[in-house]
Amino acid sequence: MREYKVTFIPINPAEAPVGPIIVTASSLDEACHKAVEKLKSEHPDRPYDAKEYKPFPQISWRELPE
């Protein structure tokens, strides 16, 4: 299991990045899915359409102890 920090970078340079959103997941795909769900619930004022953000979010992770 890993702890991922996901930051969404808007295409519009006038808008601030959203994040880092911290999630735990076993894969990068799962982490991105969870981060989008958290984006929708924790930042309702921000758009969550993928077209509003650069194609790849900024992601870092660390292994969690078992």
GROMACS .gro file of N, CA and C in nm:
model
  198
    1MET      N    1   0.084  -0.117   0.000
    1MET     CA    2   0.000   0.000   0.000
    1MET      C    3   0.089   0.124   0.000
    2ARG      N    4   0.046   0.226  -0.070
    2ARG     CA    5   0.122   0.351  -0.080
    2ARG      C    6   0.035   0.470  -0.040
    3GLU      N    7   0.102   0.574   0.004
    3GLU     CA    8   0.035   0.702   0.028
    3GLU      C    9   0.072   0.792  -0.090
    4TYR      N   10  -0.028   0.839  -0.161
    4TYR     CA   11  -0.008   0.923  -0.279
    4TYR      C   12  -0.047   1.067  -0.245
    5LYS      N   13   0.029   1.162  -0.299
    5LYS     CA   14  -0.005   1.304  -0.291
    5LYS      C   15  -0.027   1.349  -0.435
    6VAL      N   16  -0.151   1.386  -0.463
    6VAL     CA   17  -0.190   1.420  -0.600
    6VAL      C   18  -0.225   1.569  -0.605
    7THR      N   19  -0.163   1.641  -0.698
    7THR     CA   20  -0.193   1.782  -0.717
    7THR      C   21  -0.239   1.802  -0.861
    8PHE      N   22  -0.359   1.859  -0.875
    8PHE     CA   23  -0.416   1.885  -1.007
    8PHE      C   24  -0.375   2.025  -1.051
    9ILE      N   25  -0.319   2.034  -1.172
    9ILE     CA   26  -0.269   2.160  -1.226
    9ILE      C   27  -0.368   2.210  -1.331
   10PRO      N   28  -0.435   2.325  -1.304
   10PRO     CA   29  -0.531   2.378  -1.402
   10PRO      C   30  -0.462   2.422  -1.532
   11ILE      N   31  -0.533   2.412  -1.641
   11ILE     CA   32  -0.483   2.460  -1.769
   11ILE      C   33  -0.476   2.613  -1.766
   12ASN      N   34  -0.574   2.676  -1.704
   12ASN     CA   35  -0.577   2.822  -1.692
   12ASN      C   36  -0.471   2.864  -1.590
   13PRO      N   37  -0.367   2.936  -1.633
   13PRO     CA   38  -0.260   2.973  -1.540
   13PRO      C   39  -0.303   3.071  -1.431
   14ALA      N   40  -0.420   3.132  -1.446
   14ALA     CA   41  -0.470   3.224  -1.344
   14ALA      C   42  -0.526   3.151  -1.222
   15GLU      N   43  -0.553   3.023  -1.236
   15GLU     CA   44  -0.608   2.943  -1.126
   15GLU      C   45  -0.496   2.870  -1.053
   16ALA      N   46  -0.511   2.860  -0.922
   16ALA     CA   47  -0.412   2.790  -0.840
   16ALA      C   48  -0.430   2.638  -0.853
   17PRO      N   49  -0.322   2.564  -0.838
   17PRO     CA   50  -0.333   2.417  -0.837
   17PRO      C   51  -0.419   2.371  -0.718
   18VAL      N   52  -0.477   2.254  -0.732
   18VAL     CA   53  -0.558   2.195  -0.626
   18VAL      C   54  -0.480   2.079  -0.567
   19GLY      N   55  -0.449   2.090  -0.439
   19GLY     CA   56  -0.379   1.981  -0.374
   19GLY      C   57  -0.262   2.029  -0.293
   20PRO      N   58  -0.185   1.940  -0.240
   20PRO     CA   59  -0.193   1.797  -0.267
   20PRO      C   60  -0.311   1.731  -0.196
   21ILE      N   61  -0.375   1.641  -0.266
   21ILE     CA   62  -0.481   1.558  -0.210
   21ILE      C   63  -0.415   1.426  -0.173
   22ILE      N   64  -0.425   1.388  -0.047
   22ILE     CA   65  -0.357   1.269   0.002
   22ILE      C   66  -0.454   1.152   0.010
   23VAL      N   67  -0.416   1.042  -0.055
   23VAL     CA   68  -0.497   0.919  -0.054
   23VAL      C   69  -0.405   0.799  -0.036
   24THR      N   70  -0.461   0.690   0.011
   24THR     CA   71  -0.387   0.564   0.016
   24THR      C   72  -0.448   0.470  -0.087
   25ALA      N   73  -0.361   0.400  -0.159
   25ALA     CA   74  -0.407   0.311  -0.264
   25ALA      C   75  -0.297   0.210  -0.296
   26SER      N   76  -0.336   0.105  -0.368
   26SER     CA   77  -0.238   0.003  -0.406
   26SER      C   78  -0.185   0.025  -0.548
   27SER      N   79  -0.248   0.116  -0.624
   27SER     CA   80  -0.200   0.144  -0.760
   27SER      C   81  -0.219   0.291  -0.793
   28LEU      N   82  -0.149   0.335  -0.894
   28LEU     CA   83  -0.159   0.474  -0.938
   28LEU      C   84  -0.298   0.505  -0.990
   29ASP      N   85  -0.358   0.414  -1.065
   29ASP     CA   86  -0.493   0.435  -1.117
   29ASP      C   87  -0.594   0.451  -1.004
   30GLU      N   88  -0.584   0.366  -0.905
   30GLU     CA   89  -0.674   0.373  -0.789
   30GLU      C   90  -0.655   0.505  -0.716
   31ALA      N   91  -0.531   0.549  -0.702
   31ALA     CA   92  -0.502   0.675  -0.634
   31ALA      C   93  -0.563   0.793  -0.709
   32CYS      N   94  -0.551   0.794  -0.841
   32CYS     CA   95  -0.608   0.903  -0.920
   32CYS      C   96  -0.760   0.906  -0.907
   33HIS      N   97  -0.821   0.788  -0.911
   33HIS     CA   98  -0.967   0.780  -0.896
   33HIS      C   99  -1.010   0.835  -0.760
   34LYS      N  100  -0.942   0.794  -0.654
   34LYS     CA  101  -0.975   0.842  -0.520
   34LYS      C  102  -0.951   0.993  -0.507
   35ALA      N  103  -0.846   1.043  -0.570
   35ALA     CA  104  -0.815   1.186  -0.563
   35ALA      C  105  -0.922   1.268  -0.632
   36VAL      N  106  -0.974   1.220  -0.745
   36VAL     CA  107  -1.082   1.291  -0.814
   36VAL      C  108  -1.207   1.294  -0.726
   37GLU      N  109  -1.237   1.184  -0.660
   37GLU     CA  110  -1.354   1.181  -0.570
   37GLU      C  111  -1.337   1.280  -0.455
   38LYS      N  112  -1.216   1.288  -0.399
   38LYS     CA  113  -1.190   1.385  -0.292
   38LYS      C  114  -1.195   1.528  -0.344
   39LEU      N  115  -1.147   1.549  -0.467
   39LEU     CA  116  -1.155   1.681  -0.529
   39LEU      C  117  -1.300   1.726  -0.536
   40LYS      N  118  -1.388   1.638  -0.580
   40LYS     CA  119  -1.531   1.670  -0.592
   40LYS      C  120  -1.593   1.704  -0.458
   41SER      N  121  -1.557   1.630  -0.353
   41SER     CA  122  -1.621   1.652  -0.223
   41SER      C  123  -1.556   1.762  -0.141
   42GLU      N  124  -1.422   1.775  -0.146
   42GLU     CA  125  -1.353   1.872  -0.062
   42GLU      C  126  -1.337   2.009  -0.126
   43HIS      N  127  -1.349   2.016  -0.258
   43HIS     CA  128  -1.333   2.142  -0.329
   43HIS      C  129  -1.450   2.162  -0.426
   44PRO      N  130  -1.573   2.176  -0.373
   44PRO     CA  131  -1.689   2.187  -0.462
   44PRO      C  132  -1.689   2.313  -0.548
   45ASP      N  133  -1.609   2.413  -0.509
   45ASP     CA  134  -1.603   2.537  -0.586
   45ASP      C  135  -1.512   2.526  -0.708
   46ARG      N  136  -1.433   2.421  -0.716
   46ARG     CA  137  -1.340   2.402  -0.826
   46ARG      C  138  -1.399   2.307  -0.930
   47PRO      N  139  -1.369   2.329  -1.058
   47PRO     CA  140  -1.418   2.235  -1.160
   47PRO      C  141  -1.349   2.100  -1.145
   48TYR      N  142  -1.420   1.994  -1.175
   48TYR     CA  143  -1.358   1.862  -1.169
   48TYR      C  144  -1.364   1.791  -1.304
   49ASP      N  145  -1.394   1.866  -1.407
   49ASP     CA  146  -1.390   1.810  -1.542
   49ASP      C  147  -1.244   1.798  -1.583
   50ALA      N  148  -1.205   1.683  -1.633
   50ALA     CA  149  -1.066   1.659  -1.670
   50ALA      C  150  -1.015   1.759  -1.774
   51LYS      N  151  -1.104   1.816  -1.854
   51LYS     CA  152  -1.064   1.913  -1.956
   51LYS      C  153  -1.012   2.043  -1.894
   52GLU      N  154  -1.042   2.067  -1.767
   52GLU     CA  155  -0.999   2.190  -1.699
   52GLU      C  156  -0.856   2.180  -1.645
   53TYR      N  157  -0.801   2.059  -1.645
   53TYR     CA  158  -0.669   2.036  -1.585
   53TYR      C  159  -0.573   1.978  -1.689
   54LYS      N  160  -0.445   1.995  -1.663
   54LYS     CA  161  -0.345   1.936  -1.752
   54LYS      C  162  -0.362   1.784  -1.750
   55PRO      N  163  -0.321   1.717  -1.858
   55PRO     CA  164  -0.348   1.572  -1.870
   55PRO      C  165  -0.294   1.487  -1.756
   56PHE      N  166  -0.182   1.527  -1.697
   56PHE     CA  167  -0.124   1.445  -1.591
   56PHE      C  168  -0.109   1.529  -1.464
   57PRO      N  169  -0.170   1.485  -1.354
   57PRO     CA  170  -0.148   1.557  -1.228
   57PRO      C  171  -0.007   1.534  -1.177
   58GLN      N  172   0.034   1.619  -1.087
   58GLN     CA  173   0.164   1.600  -1.021
   58GLN      C  174   0.142   1.499  -0.909
   59ILE      N  175   0.220   1.390  -0.909
   59ILE     CA  176   0.198   1.282  -0.812
   59ILE      C  177   0.329   1.241  -0.748
   60SER      N  178   0.325   1.228  -0.617
   60SER     CA  179   0.438   1.169  -0.545
   60SER      C  180   0.379   1.064  -0.452
   61TRP      N  181   0.462   0.969  -0.411
   61TRP     CA  182   0.413   0.865  -0.320
   61TRP      C  183   0.526   0.815  -0.233
   62ARG      N  184   0.482   0.742  -0.130
   62ARG     CA  185   0.576   0.674  -0.042
   62ARG      C  186   0.513   0.542  -0.001
   63GLU      N  187   0.598   0.444   0.019
   63GLU     CA  188   0.552   0.313   0.064
   63GLU      C  189   0.510   0.322   0.209
   64LEU      N  190   0.398   0.263   0.243
   64LEU     CA  191   0.353   0.258   0.381
   64LEU      C  192   0.403   0.129   0.446
   65PRO      N  193   0.438   0.133   0.573
   65PRO     CA  194   0.481   0.009   0.640
   65PRO      C  195   0.365  -0.089   0.647
   66GLU      N  196   0.396  -0.214   0.636
   66GLU     CA  197   0.290  -0.317   0.639
   66GLU      C  198   0.253  -0.357   0.779
   0.00000   0.00000   0.00000
